[in-house]
mmCIF file of C-alpha atoms in Angstrom:
data_model
loop_
_atom_site.group_PDB
_atom_site.id
_atom_site.type_symbol
_atom_site.label_atom_id
_atom_site.label_comp_id
_atom_site.label_asym_id
_atom_site.label_seq_id
_atom_site.Cartn_x
_atom_site.Cartn_y
_atom_site.Cartn_z
ATOM 1 C CA UNK A 1 222.848 93.694 85.909
ATOM 2 C CA UNK A 2 226.244 95.332 86.358
ATOM 3 C CA UNK A 3 226.376 99.012 87.323
ATOM 4 C CA UNK A 4 229.651 100.062 85.640
ATOM 5 C CA UNK A 5 230.606 102.978 87.904
ATOM 6 C CA UNK A 6 229.864 101.214 91.169
ATOM 7 C CA UNK A 7 231.367 97.930 90.018
ATOM 8 C CA UNK A 8 234.575 99.625 88.876
ATOM 9 C CA UNK A 9 234.854 101.529 92.159
ATOM 10 C CA UNK A 10 234.320 98.342 94.181
ATOM 11 C CA UNK A 11 237.013 96.541 92.185
ATOM 12 C CA UNK A 12 239.412 99.457 92.694
ATOM 13 C CA UNK A 13 238.819 99.352 96.460
ATOM 14 C CA UNK A 14 239.440 95.612 96.535
ATOM 15 C CA UNK A 15 242.671 96.008 94.570
ATOM 16 C CA UNK A 16 243.819 98.776 96.916
ATOM 17 C CA UNK A 17 243.169 96.517 99.888
ATOM 18 C CA UNK A 18 245.158 93.691 98.285
ATOM 19 C CA UNK A 19 248.038 96.082 97.583
ATOM 20 C CA UNK A 20 248.078 97.235 101.211
ATOM 21 C CA UNK A 21 248.138 93.663 102.477
ATOM 22 C CA UNK A 22 250.811 92.464 100.057
ATOM 23 C CA UNK A 23 253.128 95.445 100.551
ATOM 24 C CA UNK A 24 254.594 93.938 103.724
ATOM 25 C CA UNK A 25 255.134 90.590 101.980
ATOM 26 C CA UNK A 26 256.934 92.166 99.048
ATOM 27 C CA UNK A 27 259.257 94.000 101.447
ATOM 28 C CA UNK A 28 259.760 90.892 103.586
ATOM 29 C CA UNK A 29 260.657 88.685 100.616
ATOM 30 C CA UNK A 30 262.492 91.336 98.578
ATOM 31 C CA UNK A 31 265.763 89.379 98.619
ATOM 32 C CA UNK A 32 264.240 86.355 96.905
ATOM 33 C CA UNK A 33 261.714 87.986 94.564
ATOM 34 C CA UNK A 34 262.847 88.335 90.964
ATOM 35 C CA UNK A 35 259.609 90.052 89.925
ATOM 36 C CA UNK A 36 260.236 93.241 87.969
ATOM 37 C CA UNK A 37 259.116 95.086 84.843
ATOM 38 C CA UNK A 38 259.537 92.817 81.838
ATOM 39 C CA UNK A 39 259.491 89.591 83.877
ATOM 40 C CA UNK A 40 256.409 87.999 82.366
ATOM 41 C CA UNK A 41 256.768 84.239 82.794
ATOM 42 C CA UNK A 42 253.555 84.190 84.858
ATOM 43 C CA UNK A 43 251.688 86.482 82.423
ATOM 44 C CA UNK A 44 250.092 83.608 80.593
ATOM 45 C CA UNK A 45 247.362 83.468 78.002
ATOM 46 C CA UNK A 46 243.837 82.193 78.568
ATOM 47 C CA UNK A 47 243.221 83.913 81.899
ATOM 48 C CA UNK A 48 239.670 84.898 82.755
ATOM 49 C CA UNK A 49 238.348 87.243 85.424
ATOM 50 C CA UNK A 50 234.981 87.857 87.009
ATOM 51 C CA UNK A 51 232.945 90.458 85.125
ATOM 52 C CA UNK A 52 233.386 92.833 88.070
ATOM 53 C CA UNK A 53 237.116 93.095 87.315
ATOM 54 C CA UNK A 54 236.552 93.014 83.559
ATOM 55 C CA UNK A 55 234.252 96.036 83.838
ATOM 56 C CA UNK A 56 236.897 97.877 85.841
ATOM 57 C CA UNK A 57 239.416 97.342 83.040
ATOM 58 C CA UNK A 58 236.869 98.487 80.456
ATOM 59 C CA UNK A 59 236.208 101.706 82.386
ATOM 60 C CA UNK A 60 239.875 102.540 82.959
ATOM 61 C CA UNK A 61 241.296 101.515 79.575
ATOM 62 C CA UNK A 62 238.548 102.179 77.034
ATOM 63 C CA UNK A 63 240.924 103.710 74.464
ATOM 64 C CA UNK A 64 243.410 100.822 74.634
ATOM 65 C CA UNK A 65 240.643 98.247 74.257
ATOM 66 C CA UNK A 66 239.019 100.119 71.372
ATOM 67 C CA UNK A 67 242.123 101.088 69.406
ATOM 68 C CA UNK A 68 244.882 98.779 70.631
ATOM 69 C CA UNK A 69 245.552 95.175 69.719
ATOM 70 C CA UNK A 70 246.240 92.225 72.027
ATOM 71 C CA UNK A 71 249.606 90.538 72.310
ATOM 72 C CA UNK A 72 249.980 87.476 70.074
ATOM 73 C CA UNK A 73 248.465 84.361 71.604
ATOM 74 C CA UNK A 74 250.752 82.457 73.919
ATOM 75 C CA UNK A 75 251.172 85.304 76.412
ATOM 76 C CA UNK A 76 248.802 87.668 78.211
ATOM 77 C CA UNK A 77 246.934 89.904 75.782
ATOM 78 C CA UNK A 78 247.899 93.011 77.788
ATOM 79 C CA UNK A 79 251.683 92.633 77.479
ATOM 80 C CA UNK A 80 253.504 95.088 75.227
ATOM 81 C CA UNK A 81 256.420 94.236 72.944
ATOM 82 C CA UNK A 82 258.863 94.462 75.864
ATOM 83 C CA UNK A 83 256.871 92.161 78.108
ATOM 84 C CA UNK A 84 255.514 94.957 80.316
ATOM 85 C CA UNK A 85 251.867 95.164 81.393
ATOM 86 C CA UNK A 86 249.848 97.884 79.685
ATOM 87 C CA UNK A 87 247.256 98.009 82.469
ATOM 88 C CA UNK A 88 249.593 97.448 85.417
ATOM 89 C CA UNK A 89 247.879 99.880 87.803
ATOM 90 C CA UNK A 90 244.520 98.227 87.114
ATOM 91 C CA UNK A 91 245.702 94.648 86.669
ATOM 92 C CA UNK A 92 243.408 91.918 88.082
ATOM 93 C CA UNK A 93 243.766 90.511 91.591
ATOM 94 C CA UNK A 94 245.404 87.270 90.415
ATOM 95 C CA UNK A 95 248.270 89.308 88.950
ATOM 96 C CA UNK A 96 248.875 91.220 92.185
ATOM 97 C CA UNK A 97 249.987 88.259 94.279
ATOM 98 C CA UNK A 98 251.814 86.100 91.746
ATOM 99 C CA UNK A 99 255.424 85.559 92.783
ATOM 100 C CA UNK A 100 254.766 85.619 96.524
ATOM 101 C CA UNK A 101 254.834 82.482 98.689
ATOM 102 C CA UNK A 102 251.272 81.120 98.422
ATOM 103 C CA UNK A 103 249.337 78.933 100.832
ATOM 104 C CA UNK A 104 245.883 77.392 100.766
ATOM 105 C CA UNK A 105 243.904 74.714 102.561
ATOM 106 C CA UNK A 106 242.741 71.598 100.758
ATOM 107 C CA UNK A 107 240.715 68.632 101.906
ATOM 108 C CA UNK A 108 242.803 65.477 101.836
ATOM 109 C CA UNK A 109 240.877 62.327 102.754
ATOM 110 C CA UNK A 110 238.586 64.288 105.049
ATOM 111 C CA UNK A 111 241.361 66.213 106.785
ATOM 112 C CA UNK A 112 242.458 69.795 106.048
ATOM 113 C CA UNK A 113 245.970 69.987 104.613
ATOM 114 C CA UNK A 114 247.949 73.162 104.034
ATOM 115 C CA UNK A 115 249.683 73.399 100.651
ATOM 116 C CA UNK A 116 252.251 75.966 99.593
ATOM 117 C CA UNK A 117 253.879 77.041 96.357
ATOM 118 C CA UNK A 118 256.031 79.801 94.883
ATOM 119 C CA UNK A 119 257.224 80.803 91.421
ATOM 120 C CA UNK A 120 260.286 78.780 90.420
ATOM 121 C CA UNK A 121 262.196 82.036 89.841
ATOM 122 C CA UNK A 122 261.702 82.917 93.517
ATOM 123 C CA UNK A 123 262.521 79.560 95.117
ATOM 124 C CA UNK A 124 265.981 80.528 96.367
ATOM 125 C CA UNK A 125 265.918 81.376 100.058
ATOM 126 C CA UNK A 126 264.242 79.915 103.122
ATOM 127 C CA UNK A 127 262.114 76.865 102.231
ATOM 128 C CA UNK A 128 258.535 78.039 101.972
ATOM 129 C CA UNK A 129 257.265 75.221 104.195
ATOM 130 C CA UNK A 130 259.204 76.823 107.048
ATOM 131 C CA UNK A 131 257.670 80.286 106.640
ATOM 132 C CA UNK A 132 255.164 81.594 109.178
ATOM 133 C CA UNK A 133 251.547 81.609 108.021
ATOM 134 C CA UNK A 134 251.482 85.418 108.093
ATOM 135 C CA UNK A 135 254.516 85.516 105.815
ATOM 136 C CA UNK A 136 252.599 83.824 102.981
ATOM 137 C CA UNK A 137 249.666 85.004 100.885
ATOM 138 C CA UNK A 138 246.599 82.938 101.742
ATOM 139 C CA UNK A 139 244.407 82.038 98.788
ATOM 140 C CA UNK A 140 240.694 82.057 99.593
ATOM 141 C CA UNK A 141 239.492 85.169 101.482
ATOM 142 C CA UNK A 142 239.935 87.658 98.622
ATOM 143 C CA UNK A 143 238.389 85.210 96.166
ATOM 144 C CA UNK A 144 235.366 85.066 98.427
ATOM 145 C CA UNK A 145 235.141 88.871 98.439
ATOM 146 C CA UNK A 146 235.360 88.924 94.648
ATOM 147 C CA UNK A 147 232.571 86.369 94.480
ATOM 148 C CA UNK A 148 230.346 88.484 96.736
ATOM 149 C CA UNK A 149 231.100 91.577 94.665
ATOM 150 C CA UNK A 150 230.093 89.652 91.558
ATOM 151 C CA UNK A 151 226.853 88.447 93.118
ATOM 152 C CA UNK A 152 225.916 91.912 94.389
ATOM 153 C CA UNK A 153 226.501 93.242 90.879
ATOM 154 C CA UNK A 154 224.046 90.641 89.586
ATOM 155 C CA UNK A 155 226.563 88.996 87.276
ATOM 156 C CA UNK A 156 226.398 85.514 88.767
ATOM 157 C CA UNK A 157 229.471 83.402 88.134
ATOM 158 C CA UNK A 158 230.164 84.641 84.606
ATOM 159 C CA UNK A 159 233.788 85.233 83.704
ATOM 160 C CA UNK A 160 235.415 87.136 80.843
ATOM 161 C CA UNK A 161 238.588 86.279 78.979
ATOM 162 C CA UNK A 162 241.157 89.076 79.216
ATOM 163 C CA UNK A 163 241.885 88.666 75.523
ATOM 164 C CA UNK A 164 238.224 89.128 74.617
ATOM 165 C CA UNK A 165 238.202 92.593 76.201
ATOM 166 C CA UNK A 166 239.967 93.925 73.104
ATOM 167 C CA UNK A 167 237.674 95.084 70.314
ATOM 168 C CA UNK A 168 240.392 94.136 67.822
ATOM 169 C CA UNK A 169 240.432 90.576 69.150
ATOM 170 C CA UNK A 170 237.667 89.968 66.632
ATOM 171 C CA UNK A 171 239.644 91.110 63.594
ATOM 172 C CA UNK A 172 242.002 88.142 63.650
ATOM 173 C CA UNK A 173 245.254 90.021 64.249
ATOM 174 C CA UNK A 174 247.552 90.306 67.220
ATOM 175 C CA UNK A 175 250.054 92.886 68.485
ATOM 176 C CA UNK A 176 252.797 91.597 66.165
ATOM 177 C CA UNK A 177 250.480 91.667 63.153
ATOM 178 C CA UNK A 178 250.291 87.897 62.847
ATOM 179 C CA UNK A 179 246.983 86.066 62.393
ATOM 180 C CA UNK A 180 245.337 85.127 65.665
ATOM 181 C CA UNK A 181 245.201 81.392 66.318
ATOM 182 C CA UNK A 182 241.625 81.902 67.428
ATOM 183 C CA UNK A 183 240.766 82.612 63.805
ATOM 184 C CA UNK A 184 242.445 79.447 62.594
ATOM 185 C CA UNK A 185 240.884 76.972 64.984
ATOM 186 C CA UNK A 186 238.239 76.898 67.713
ATOM 187 C CA UNK A 187 239.324 78.879 70.753
ATOM 188 C CA UNK A 188 239.315 77.138 74.124
ATOM 189 C CA UNK A 189 239.430 79.347 77.193
ATOM 190 C CA UNK A 190 240.665 77.590 80.321
ATOM 191 C CA UNK A 191 239.450 79.675 83.279
ATOM 192 C CA UNK A 192 242.441 80.922 85.266
ATOM 193 C CA UNK A 193 244.646 78.422 83.446
ATOM 194 C CA UNK A 194 248.189 78.933 82.187
ATOM 195 C CA UNK A 195 251.327 77.257 80.918
ATOM 196 C CA UNK A 196 253.541 78.230 83.853
ATOM 197 C CA UNK A 197 253.730 75.296 86.311
ATOM 198 C CA UNK A 198 254.140 77.487 89.369
ATOM 199 C CA UNK A 199 251.398 79.940 88.475
ATOM 200 C CA UNK A 200 249.166 77.057 87.400
ATOM 201 C CA UNK A 201 248.634 75.862 90.976
ATOM 202 C CA UNK A 202 247.646 79.312 92.105
ATOM 203 C CA UNK A 203 245.320 79.849 89.148
ATOM 204 C CA UNK A 204 243.594 76.541 89.762
ATOM 205 C CA UNK A 205 243.060 77.263 93.444
ATOM 206 C CA UNK A 206 241.816 80.782 92.856
ATOM 207 C CA UNK A 207 239.387 79.630 90.211
ATOM 208 C CA UNK A 208 238.068 76.945 92.512
ATOM 209 C CA UNK A 209 237.523 79.497 95.261
ATOM 210 C CA UNK A 210 235.830 81.915 92.864
ATOM 211 C CA UNK A 211 233.560 79.170 91.609
ATOM 212 C CA UNK A 212 232.387 78.130 95.033
ATOM 213 C CA UNK A 213 232.180 80.870 97.641
ATOM 214 C CA UNK A 214 230.810 78.489 100.238
ATOM 215 C CA UNK A 215 233.974 76.451 99.960
ATOM 216 C CA UNK A 216 236.085 79.596 100.333
ATOM 217 C CA UNK A 217 234.185 80.491 103.499
ATOM 218 C CA UNK A 218 234.779 77.008 104.852
ATOM 219 C CA UNK A 219 238.482 77.402 104.157
ATOM 220 C CA UNK A 220 238.629 80.492 106.359
ATOM 221 C CA UNK A 221 237.012 78.603 109.218
ATOM 222 C CA UNK A 222 239.059 75.428 108.812
ATOM 223 C CA UNK A 223 241.073 74.343 111.815
ATOM 224 C CA UNK A 224 244.873 74.724 111.559
ATOM 225 C CA UNK A 225 246.324 71.893 109.516
ATOM 226 C CA UNK A 226 248.548 69.432 111.274
ATOM 227 C CA UNK A 227 251.172 69.550 108.541
ATOM 228 C CA UNK A 228 252.402 71.734 105.720
ATOM 229 C CA UNK A 229 253.448 70.421 102.362
ATOM 230 C CA UNK A 230 254.664 72.025 99.167
ATOM 231 C CA UNK A 231 252.913 71.365 95.911
ATOM 232 C CA UNK A 232 254.973 71.587 92.773
ATOM 233 C CA UNK A 233 253.444 72.351 89.415
ATOM 234 C CA UNK A 234 253.543 69.695 86.744
#
């Protein structure tokens, strides 16, 4: 069973650690990063988070969730009319690294292969396959920590849709006053999925790591890959 105060504090500590580790990368890649307030192409709908992060959002934004309304379906429920995040300080982990050069290890025919990707808006600059390992964000270790936090909290592998955090998500109306599509047809939540090709690869890899902590641990221990390739979203 989740302990709200402790779980929220643990999530806040994890987010602070991620922010410390990504600060250098944001400075290093400042010339190529187009990420700024109102840039929301990666803020897609249908994202889910572990209950540990969901509880943190509930604790920090109770009034917004109780009295506010989600953004119309098709974009993240927490975006305002100008495309800015209404919970930016407490946004989930997946939102804190989007836009950076990403790398992860995948098994390809029994051999570890390093894959890399970056948001299409941030492609200009040095090819990401030529970047040093330390100059990319590695997907895997933080997902493993999130998984352990979830298990310690007794929540298993359950995930919560960001849109479902809103109390008003059940009244059938969105931020623009239009009927919610979820009230017109069955709602399908694709864990960590999105409609942005670049963010899609990251979401898929993070969800896979969250779903299987043993695999994430194996990734950390994998031997250096013999080659690096880029993986473009479809």
